[in-house]
Amino acid sequence: MKFIQILEELKTINKSIQEINSKIDDLDRNGKPISILWGMLKSFVIGILIVGPVIAIVIILIQIIGNWTFN
C-alpha cells in the first residue's frame, strides 16, 4: 500500500518537473536570456527538492525489504 502511495507521489513530482522544464523551454524560445546563475539555482533546487527525497525513499525501501528478507 505504501509503495503505491510513494509511486503516486513520484509521478506527481515528475509531472511538476516536466511543467517547470516546459516553462523554462518557453522562456528560451521567446528569446529571454537565462543566466548561468539561474541554471545553477534551478539545478540546486531540483537536487534538494526532488533528488534528495527520492534517494531517501529508495534507501528506506531497501532497508524495509532487507528487514523483511533477513528476519
PDB file of N, CA, C and O in Angstrom:
ATOM      1  N   MET A   1       0.830  -1.195   0.000  1.00  0.00           N
ATOM      2  CA  MET A   1       0.000   0.000   0.000  1.00  0.00           C
ATOM      3  C   MET A   1       0.872   1.256   0.000  1.00  0.00           C
ATOM      4  O   MET A   1       0.613   2.175  -0.739  1.00  0.00           O
ATOM      5  N   LYS A   2       1.912   1.264   0.832  1.00  0.00           N
ATOM      6  CA  LYS A   2       2.782   2.440   0.900  1.00  0.00           C
ATOM      7  C   LYS A   2       3.570   2.610  -0.391  1.00  0.00           C
ATOM      8  O   LYS A   2       3.867   3.723  -0.784  1.00  0.00           O
ATOM      9  N   PHE A   3       3.899   1.472  -1.036  1.00  0.00           N
ATOM     10  CA  PHE A   3       4.654   1.555  -2.280  1.00  0.00           C
ATOM     11  C   PHE A   3       3.836   2.259  -3.352  1.00  0.00           C
ATOM     12  O   PHE A   3       4.359   3.046  -4.133  1.00  0.00           O
ATOM     13  N   ILE A   4       2.538   2.015  -3.378  1.00  0.00           N
ATOM     14  CA  ILE A   4       1.666   2.662  -4.354  1.00  0.00           C
ATOM     15  C   ILE A   4       1.594   4.161  -4.086  1.00  0.00           C
ATOM     16  O   ILE A   4       1.648   4.973  -5.007  1.00  0.00           O
ATOM     17  N   GLN A   5       1.525   4.540  -2.814  1.00  0.00           N
ATOM     18  CA  GLN A   5       1.498   5.960  -2.460  1.00  0.00           C
ATOM     19  C   GLN A   5       2.797   6.637  -2.863  1.00  0.00           C
ATOM     20  O   GLN A   5       2.789   7.753  -3.385  1.00  0.00           O
ATOM     21  N   ILE A   6       3.917   5.955  -2.633  1.00  0.00           N
ATOM     22  CA  ILE A   6       5.211   6.519  -3.000  1.00  0.00           C
ATOM     23  C   ILE A   6       5.304   6.694  -4.505  1.00  0.00           C
ATOM     24  O   ILE A   6       5.764   7.725  -5.001  1.00  0.00           O
ATOM     25  N   LEU A   7       4.840   5.694  -5.254  1.00  0.00           N
ATOM     26  CA  LEU A   7       4.869   5.793  -6.709  1.00  0.00           C
ATOM     27  C   LEU A   7       3.987   6.934  -7.200  1.00  0.00           C
ATOM     28  O   LEU A   7       4.358   7.663  -8.132  1.00  0.00           O
ATOM     29  N   GLU A   8       2.839   7.126  -6.584  1.00  0.00           N
ATOM     30  CA  GLU A   8       1.949   8.227  -6.970  1.00  0.00           C
ATOM     31  C   GLU A   8       2.608   9.577  -6.688  1.00  0.00           C
ATOM     32  O   GLU A   8       2.511  10.502  -7.491  1.00  0.00           O
ATOM     33  N   GLU A   9       3.275   9.687  -5.547  1.00  0.00           N
ATOM     34  CA  GLU A   9       3.962  10.935  -5.226  1.00  0.00           C
ATOM     35  C   GLU A   9       5.086  11.200  -6.212  1.00  0.00           C
ATOM     36  O   GLU A   9       5.291  12.337  -6.651  1.00  0.00           O
ATOM     37  N   LEU A  10       5.820  10.158  -6.588  1.00  0.00           N
ATOM     38  CA  LEU A  10       6.890  10.328  -7.568  1.00  0.00           C
ATOM     39  C   LEU A  10       6.333  10.736  -8.929  1.00  0.00           C
ATOM     40  O   LEU A  10       6.945  11.544  -9.631  1.00  0.00           O
ATOM     41  N   LYS A  11       5.173  10.220  -9.283  1.00  0.00           N
ATOM     42  CA  LYS A  11       4.547  10.614 -10.546  1.00  0.00           C
ATOM     43  C   LYS A  11       4.162  12.085 -10.531  1.00  0.00           C
ATOM     44  O   LYS A  11       4.363  12.791 -11.517  1.00  0.00           O
ATOM     45  N   THR A  12       3.608  12.556  -9.408  1.00  0.00           N
ATOM     46  CA  THR A  12       3.233  13.972  -9.331  1.00  0.00           C
ATOM     47  C   THR A  12       4.467  14.862  -9.348  1.00  0.00           C
ATOM     48  O   THR A  12       4.451  15.927  -9.969  1.00  0.00           O
ATOM     49  N   ILE A  13       5.538  14.420  -8.703  1.00  0.00           N
ATOM     50  CA  ILE A  13       6.786  15.189  -8.732  1.00  0.00           C
ATOM     51  C   ILE A  13       7.319  15.247 -10.154  1.00  0.00           C
ATOM     52  O   ILE A  13       7.763  16.303 -10.623  1.00  0.00           O
ATOM     53  N   ASN A  14       7.256  14.123 -10.859  1.00  0.00           N
ATOM     54  CA  ASN A  14       7.733  14.085 -12.228  1.00  0.00           C
ATOM     55  C   ASN A  14       6.928  15.022 -13.117  1.00  0.00           C
ATOM     56  O   ASN A  14       7.482  15.737 -13.955  1.00  0.00           O
ATOM     57  N   LYS A  15       5.595  15.066 -12.917  1.00  0.00           N
ATOM     58  CA  LYS A  15       4.757  15.970 -13.697  1.00  0.00           C
ATOM     59  C   LYS A  15       5.126  17.425 -13.428  1.00  0.00           C
ATOM     60  O   LYS A  15       5.178  18.238 -14.347  1.00  0.00           O
ATOM     61  N   SER A  16       5.380  17.753 -12.159  1.00  0.00           N
ATOM     62  CA  SER A  16       5.723  19.136 -11.836  1.00  0.00           C
ATOM     63  C   SER A  16       7.071  19.517 -12.435  1.00  0.00           C
ATOM     64  O   SER A  16       7.253  20.643 -12.902  1.00  0.00           O
ATOM     65  N   ILE A  17       8.005  18.578 -12.472  1.00  0.00           N
ATOM     66  CA  ILE A  17       9.305  18.858 -13.094  1.00  0.00           C
ATOM     67  C   ILE A  17       9.133  19.103 -14.585  1.00  0.00           C
ATOM     68  O   ILE A  17       9.738  20.017 -15.143  1.00  0.00           O
ATOM     69  N   GLN A  18       8.294  18.292 -15.222  1.00  0.00           N
ATOM     70  CA  GLN A  18       8.057  18.475 -16.651  1.00  0.00           C
ATOM     71  C   GLN A  18       7.415  19.821 -16.930  1.00  0.00           C
ATOM     72  O   GLN A  18       7.747  20.489 -17.912  1.00  0.00           O
ATOM     73  N   GLU A  19       6.501  20.262 -16.065  1.00  0.00           N
ATOM     74  CA  GLU A  19       5.874  21.567 -16.237  1.00  0.00           C
ATOM     75  C   GLU A  19       6.904  22.682 -16.091  1.00  0.00           C
ATOM     76  O   GLU A  19       6.908  23.643 -16.864  1.00  0.00           O
ATOM     77  N   ILE A  20       7.783  22.561 -15.102  1.00  0.00           N
ATOM     78  CA  ILE A  20       8.825  23.568 -14.899  1.00  0.00           C
ATOM     79  C   ILE A  20       9.749  23.617 -16.103  1.00  0.00           C
ATOM     80  O   ILE A  20      10.097  24.695 -16.597  1.00  0.00           O
ATOM     81  N   ASN A  21      10.141  22.436 -16.590  1.00  0.00           N
ATOM     82  CA  ASN A  21      11.027  22.392 -17.755  1.00  0.00           C
ATOM     83  C   ASN A  21      10.361  22.979 -18.995  1.00  0.00           C
ATOM     84  O   ASN A  21      11.011  23.674 -19.778  1.00  0.00           O
ATOM     85  N   SER A  22       9.068  22.727 -19.176  1.00  0.00           N
ATOM     86  CA  SER A  22       8.384  23.302 -20.337  1.00  0.00           C
ATOM     87  C   SER A  22       8.299  24.818 -20.222  1.00  0.00           C
ATOM     88  O   SER A  22       8.438  25.526 -21.225  1.00  0.00           O
ATOM     89  N   LYS A  23       8.085  25.338 -19.017  1.00  0.00           N
ATOM     90  CA  LYS A  23       8.063  26.789 -18.829  1.00  0.00           C
ATOM     91  C   LYS A  23       9.425  27.396 -19.142  1.00  0.00           C
ATOM     92  O   LYS A  23       9.518  28.443 -19.781  1.00  0.00           O
ATOM     93  N   ILE A  24      10.486  26.724 -18.717  1.00  0.00           N
ATOM     94  CA  ILE A  24      11.830  27.225 -18.989  1.00  0.00           C
ATOM     95  C   ILE A  24      12.129  27.161 -20.477  1.00  0.00           C
ATOM     96  O   ILE A  24      12.728  28.077 -21.049  1.00  0.00           O
ATOM     97  N   ASP A  25      11.694  26.083 -21.139  1.00  0.00           N
ATOM     98  CA  ASP A  25      11.876  25.981 -22.583  1.00  0.00           C
ATOM     99  C   ASP A  25      11.126  27.090 -23.308  1.00  0.00           C
ATOM    100  O   ASP A  25      11.620  27.642 -24.302  1.00  0.00           O
ATOM    101  N   ASP A  26       9.924  27.425 -22.825  1.00  0.00           N
ATOM    102  CA  ASP A  26       9.164  28.525 -23.425  1.00  0.00           C
ATOM    103  C   ASP A  26       9.912  29.841 -23.267  1.00  0.00           C
ATOM    104  O   ASP A  26       9.925  30.659 -24.184  1.00  0.00           O
ATOM    105  N   LEU A  27      10.531  30.048 -22.126  1.00  0.00           N
ATOM    106  CA  LEU A  27      11.319  31.263 -21.930  1.00  0.00           C
ATOM    107  C   LEU A  27      12.479  31.304 -22.907  1.00  0.00           C
ATOM    108  O   LEU A  27      12.801  32.351 -23.468  1.00  0.00           O
ATOM    109  N   ASP A  28      13.133  30.159 -23.123  1.00  0.00           N
ATOM    110  CA  ASP A  28      14.246  30.104 -24.066  1.00  0.00           C
ATOM    111  C   ASP A  28      13.762  30.424 -25.483  1.00  0.00           C
ATOM    112  O   ASP A  28      14.438  31.131 -26.227  1.00  0.00           O
ATOM    113  N   ARG A  29      12.606  29.899 -25.872  1.00  0.00           N
ATOM    114  CA  ARG A  29      12.091  30.115 -27.225  1.00  0.00           C
ATOM    115  C   ARG A  29      11.671  31.563 -27.446  1.00  0.00           C
ATOM    116  O   ARG A  29      11.722  32.064 -28.560  1.00  0.00           O
ATOM    117  N   ASN A  30      11.246  32.224 -26.391  1.00  0.00           N
ATOM    118  CA  ASN A  30      10.806  33.610 -26.519  1.00  0.00           C
ATOM    119  C   ASN A  30      11.974  34.586 -26.573  1.00  0.00           C
ATOM    120  O   ASN A  30      11.760  35.776 -26.696  1.00  0.00           O
ATOM    121  N   GLY A  31      13.176  34.086 -26.459  1.00  0.00           N
ATOM    122  CA  GLY A  31      14.340  34.940 -26.593  1.00  0.00           C
ATOM    123  C   GLY A  31      14.790  35.603 -25.308  1.00  0.00           C
ATOM    124  O   GLY A  31      15.698  36.423 -25.320  1.00  0.00           O
ATOM    125  N   LYS A  32      14.169  35.288 -24.202  1.00  0.00           N
ATOM    126  CA  LYS A  32      14.594  35.872 -22.938  1.00  0.00           C
ATOM    127  C   LYS A  32      15.818  35.112 -22.447  1.00  0.00           C
ATOM    128  O   LYS A  32      15.815  33.889 -22.347  1.00  0.00           O
ATOM    129  N   PRO A  33      16.875  35.829 -22.120  1.00  0.00           N
ATOM    130  CA  PRO A  33      18.101  35.128 -21.701  1.00  0.00           C
ATOM    131  C   PRO A  33      17.963  34.527 -20.304  1.00  0.00           C
ATOM    132  O   PRO A  33      17.367  35.110 -19.412  1.00  0.00           O
ATOM    133  N   ILE A  34      18.483  33.328 -20.164  1.00  0.00           N
ATOM    134  CA  ILE A  34      18.541  32.687 -18.857  1.00  0.00           C
ATOM    135  C   ILE A  34      20.013  32.629 -18.476  1.00  0.00           C
ATOM    136  O   ILE A  34      20.824  32.032 -19.164  1.00  0.00           O
ATOM    137  N   SER A  35      20.333  33.257 -17.385  1.00  0.00           N
ATOM    138  CA  SER A  35      21.734  33.369 -16.999  1.00  0.00           C
ATOM    139  C   SER A  35      22.259  32.063 -16.429  1.00  0.00           C
ATOM    140  O   SER A  35      21.508  31.148 -16.096  1.00  0.00           O
ATOM    141  N   ILE A  36      23.557  31.994 -16.319  1.00  0.00           N
ATOM    142  CA  ILE A  36      24.211  30.821 -15.741  1.00  0.00           C
ATOM    143  C   ILE A  36      23.799  30.660 -14.284  1.00  0.00           C
ATOM    144  O   ILE A  36      23.577  29.550 -13.807  1.00  0.00           O
ATOM    145  N   LEU A  37      23.654  31.773 -13.597  1.00  0.00           N
ATOM    146  CA  LEU A  37      23.246  31.723 -12.195  1.00  0.00           C
ATOM    147  C   LEU A  37      21.861  31.092 -12.048  1.00  0.00           C
ATOM    148  O   LEU A  37      21.633  30.283 -11.142  1.00  0.00           O
ATOM    149  N   TRP A  38      20.934  31.409 -12.939  1.00  0.00           N
ATOM    150  CA  TRP A  38      19.591  30.825 -12.891  1.00  0.00           C
ATOM    151  C   TRP A  38      19.664  29.319 -13.106  1.00  0.00           C
ATOM    152  O   TRP A  38      18.978  28.551 -12.447  1.00  0.00           O
ATOM    153  N   GLY A  39      20.495  28.875 -14.043  1.00  0.00           N
ATOM    154  CA  GLY A  39      20.654  27.444 -14.293  1.00  0.00           C
ATOM    155  C   GLY A  39      21.225  26.724 -13.095  1.00  0.00           C
ATOM    156  O   GLY A  39      20.787  25.617 -12.740  1.00  0.00           O
ATOM    157  N   MET A  40      22.200  27.348 -12.442  1.00  0.00           N
ATOM    158  CA  MET A  40      22.785  26.745 -11.247  1.00  0.00           C
ATOM    159  C   MET A  40      21.754  26.676 -10.127  1.00  0.00           C
ATOM    160  O   MET A  40      21.653  25.664  -9.427  1.00  0.00           O
ATOM    161  N   LEU A  41      20.985  27.730  -9.954  1.00  0.00           N
ATOM    162  CA  LEU A  41      19.958  27.760  -8.913  1.00  0.00           C
ATOM    163  C   LEU A  41      18.884  26.705  -9.180  1.00  0.00           C
ATOM    164  O   LEU A  41      18.454  25.997  -8.264  1.00  0.00           O
ATOM    165  N   LYS A  42      18.487  26.566 -10.430  1.00  0.00           N
ATOM    166  CA  LYS A  42      17.490  25.563 -10.802  1.00  0.00           C
ATOM    167  C   LYS A  42      17.998  24.160 -10.493  1.00  0.00           C
ATOM    168  O   LYS A  42      17.290  23.346  -9.900  1.00  0.00           O
ATOM    169  N   SER A  43      19.238  23.875 -10.851  1.00  0.00           N
ATOM    170  CA  SER A  43      19.808  22.555 -10.583  1.00  0.00           C
ATOM    171  C   SER A  43      19.895  22.287  -9.084  1.00  0.00           C
ATOM    172  O   SER A  43      19.624  21.171  -8.622  1.00  0.00           O
ATOM    173  N   PHE A  44      20.264  23.296  -8.326  1.00  0.00           N
ATOM    174  CA  PHE A  44      20.362  23.160  -6.875  1.00  0.00           C
ATOM    175  C   PHE A  44      19.004  22.859  -6.249  1.00  0.00           C
ATOM    176  O   PHE A  44      18.866  21.957  -5.424  1.00  0.00           O
ATOM    177  N   VAL A  45      17.987  23.593  -6.674  1.00  0.00           N
ATOM    178  CA  VAL A  45      16.643  23.393  -6.130  1.00  0.00           C
ATOM    179  C   VAL A  45      16.104  22.010  -6.509  1.00  0.00           C
ATOM    180  O   VAL A  45      15.517  21.314  -5.681  1.00  0.00           O
ATOM    181  N   ILE A  46      16.313  21.604  -7.750  1.00  0.00           N
ATOM    182  CA  ILE A  46      15.874  20.270  -8.174  1.00  0.00           C
ATOM    183  C   ILE A  46      16.585  19.208  -7.348  1.00  0.00           C
ATOM    184  O   ILE A  46      15.978  18.235  -6.909  1.00  0.00           O
ATOM    185  N   GLY A  47      17.864  19.397  -7.108  1.00  0.00           N
ATOM    186  CA  GLY A  47      18.621  18.433  -6.313  1.00  0.00           C
ATOM    187  C   GLY A  47      18.100  18.322  -4.894  1.00  0.00           C
ATOM    188  O   GLY A  47      17.965  17.224  -4.350  1.00  0.00           O
ATOM    189  N   ILE A  48      17.782  19.440  -4.288  1.00  0.00           N
ATOM    190  CA  ILE A  48      17.326  19.425  -2.898  1.00  0.00           C
ATOM    191  C   ILE A  48      15.887  18.918  -2.786  1.00  0.00           C
ATOM    192  O   ILE A  48      15.578  18.093  -1.932  1.00  0.00           O
ATOM    193  N   LEU A  49      15.002  19.385  -3.647  1.00  0.00           N
ATOM    194  CA  LEU A  49      13.589  19.075  -3.509  1.00  0.00           C
ATOM    195  C   LEU A  49      13.181  17.740  -4.117  1.00  0.00           C
ATOM    196  O   LEU A  49      12.172  17.174  -3.715  1.00  0.00           O
ATOM    197  N   ILE A  50      13.936  17.245  -5.067  1.00  0.00           N
ATOM    198  CA  ILE A  50      13.494  16.041  -5.765  1.00  0.00           C
ATOM    199  C   ILE A  50      14.475  14.898  -5.601  1.00  0.00           C
ATOM    200  O   ILE A  50      14.110  13.815  -5.146  1.00  0.00           O
ATOM    201  N   VAL A  51      15.719  15.122  -5.948  1.00  0.00           N
ATOM    202  CA  VAL A  51      16.693  14.028  -5.922  1.00  0.00           C
ATOM    203  C   VAL A  51      16.942  13.557  -4.494  1.00  0.00           C
ATOM    204  O   VAL A  51      16.987  12.348  -4.241  1.00  0.00           O
ATOM    205  N   GLY A  52      17.084  14.478  -3.564  1.00  0.00           N
ATOM    206  CA  GLY A  52      17.333  14.110  -2.173  1.00  0.00           C
ATOM    207  C   GLY A  52      16.241  13.237  -1.583  1.00  0.00           C
ATOM    208  O   GLY A  52      16.520  12.152  -1.069  1.00  0.00           O
ATOM    209  N   PRO A  53      14.973  13.659  -1.656  1.00  0.00           N
ATOM    210  CA  PRO A  53      13.906  12.809  -1.119  1.00  0.00           C
ATOM    211  C   PRO A  53      13.777  11.466  -1.840  1.00  0.00           C
ATOM    212  O   PRO A  53      13.478  10.456  -1.209  1.00  0.00           O
ATOM    213  N   VAL A  54      14.003  11.453  -3.137  1.00  0.00           N
ATOM    214  CA  VAL A  54      13.916  10.188  -3.875  1.00  0.00           C
ATOM    215  C   VAL A  54      14.994   9.224  -3.394  1.00  0.00           C
ATOM    216  O   VAL A  54      14.736   8.034  -3.182  1.00  0.00           O
ATOM    217  N   ILE A  55      16.199   9.729  -3.187  1.00  0.00           N
ATOM    218  CA  ILE A  55      17.281   8.883  -2.674  1.00  0.00           C
ATOM    219  C   ILE A  55      16.927   8.370  -1.281  1.00  0.00           C
ATOM    220  O   ILE A  55      17.136   7.200  -0.966  1.00  0.00           O
ATOM    221  N   ALA A  56      16.364   9.243  -0.448  1.00  0.00           N
ATOM    222  CA  ALA A  56      15.970   8.822   0.899  1.00  0.00           C
ATOM    223  C   ALA A  56      14.898   7.740   0.835  1.00  0.00           C
ATOM    224  O   ALA A  56      14.956   6.756   1.584  1.00  0.00           O
ATOM    225  N   ILE A  57      13.918   7.894  -0.051  1.00  0.00           N
ATOM    226  CA  ILE A  57      12.862   6.892  -0.184  1.00  0.00           C
ATOM    227  C   ILE A  57      13.430   5.561  -0.650  1.00  0.00           C
ATOM    228  O   ILE A  57      13.066   4.505  -0.140  1.00  0.00           O
ATOM    229  N   VAL A  58      14.352   5.606  -1.603  1.00  0.00           N
ATOM    230  CA  VAL A  58      14.958   4.369  -2.103  1.00  0.00           C
ATOM    231  C   VAL A  58      15.734   3.668  -0.993  1.00  0.00           C
ATOM    232  O   VAL A  58      15.636   2.449  -0.821  1.00  0.00           O
ATOM    233  N   ILE A  59      16.484   4.418  -0.206  1.00  0.00           N
ATOM    234  CA  ILE A  59      17.254   3.821   0.896  1.00  0.00           C
ATOM    235  C   ILE A  59      16.301   3.197   1.923  1.00  0.00           C
ATOM    236  O   ILE A  59      16.544   2.098   2.414  1.00  0.00           O
ATOM    237  N   ILE A  60      15.219   3.885   2.237  1.00  0.00           N
ATOM    238  CA  ILE A  60      14.244   3.346   3.189  1.00  0.00           C
ATOM    239  C   ILE A  60      13.620   2.067   2.652  1.00  0.00           C
ATOM    240  O   ILE A  60      13.457   1.087   3.384  1.00  0.00           O
ATOM    241  N   LEU A  61      13.263   2.058   1.373  1.00  0.00           N
ATOM    242  CA  LEU A  61      12.687   0.854   0.774  1.00  0.00           C
ATOM    243  C   LEU A  61      13.668  -0.314   0.825  1.00  0.00           C
ATOM    244  O   LEU A  61      13.281  -1.451   1.116  1.00  0.00           O
ATOM    245  N   ILE A  62      14.934  -0.040   0.556  1.00  0.00           N
ATOM    246  CA  ILE A  62      15.950  -1.094   0.624  1.00  0.00           C
ATOM    247  C   ILE A  62      16.064  -1.626   2.045  1.00  0.00           C
ATOM    248  O   ILE A  62      16.173  -2.839   2.259  1.00  0.00           O
ATOM    249  N   GLN A  63      16.016  -0.743   3.025  1.00  0.00           N
ATOM    250  CA  GLN A  63      16.088  -1.186   4.413  1.00  0.00           C
ATOM    251  C   GLN A  63      14.863  -2.014   4.802  1.00  0.00           C
ATOM    252  O   GLN A  63      14.989  -3.023   5.489  1.00  0.00           O
ATOM    253  N   ILE A  64      13.685  -1.604   4.361  1.00  0.00           N
ATOM    254  CA  ILE A  64      12.466  -2.356   4.679  1.00  0.00           C
ATOM    255  C   ILE A  64      12.509  -3.736   4.038  1.00  0.00           C
ATOM    256  O   ILE A  64      12.224  -4.746   4.680  1.00  0.00           O
ATOM    257  N   ILE A  65      12.878  -3.783   2.759  1.00  0.00           N
ATOM    258  CA  ILE A  65      12.948  -5.070   2.067  1.00  0.00           C
ATOM    259  C   ILE A  65      14.018  -5.959   2.696  1.00  0.00           C
ATOM    260  O   ILE A  65      13.815  -7.153   2.888  1.00  0.00           O
ATOM    261  N   GLY A  66      15.148  -5.371   3.038  1.00  0.00           N
ATOM    262  CA  GLY A  66      16.198  -6.145   3.712  1.00  0.00           C
ATOM    263  C   GLY A  66      15.759  -6.669   5.054  1.00  0.00           C
ATOM    264  O   GLY A  66      16.077  -7.800   5.434  1.00  0.00           O
ATOM    265  N   ASN A  67      15.004  -5.861   5.775  1.00  0.00           N
ATOM    266  CA  ASN A  67      14.500  -6.273   7.082  1.00  0.00           C
ATOM    267  C   ASN A  67      13.513  -7.429   6.931  1.00  0.00           C
ATOM    268  O   ASN A  67      13.523  -8.368   7.728  1.00  0.00           O
ATOM    269  N   TRP A  68      12.657  -7.382   5.922  1.00  0.00           N
ATOM    270  CA  TRP A  68      11.697  -8.459   5.696  1.00  0.00           C
ATOM    271  C   TRP A  68      12.380  -9.750   5.266  1.00  0.00           C
ATOM    272  O   TRP A  68      11.998 -10.831   5.697  1.00  0.00           O
ATOM    273  N   THR A  69      13.384  -9.640   4.421  1.00  0.00           N
ATOM    274  CA  THR A  69      14.006 -10.848   3.874  1.00  0.00           C
ATOM    275  C   THR A  69      14.946 -11.508   4.870  1.00  0.00           C
ATOM    276  O   THR A  69      15.089 -12.731   4.857  1.00  0.00           O
ATOM    277  N   PHE A  70      15.599 -10.762   5.712  1.00  0.00           N
ATOM    278  CA  PHE A  70      16.589 -11.330   6.612  1.00  0.00           C
ATOM    279  C   PHE A  70      16.057 -11.616   8.006  1.00  0.00           C
ATOM    280  O   PHE A  70      16.776 -12.054   8.875  1.00  0.00           O
ATOM    281  N   ASN A  71      14.797 -11.345   8.254  1.00  0.00           N
ATOM    282  CA  ASN A  71      14.209 -11.660   9.568  1.00  0.00           C
ATOM    283  C   ASN A  71      13.255 -12.800   9.472  1.00  0.00           C
ATOM    284  O   ASN A  71      12.626 -13.222   8.698  1.00  0.00           O
TER     285      ASN A  71
END
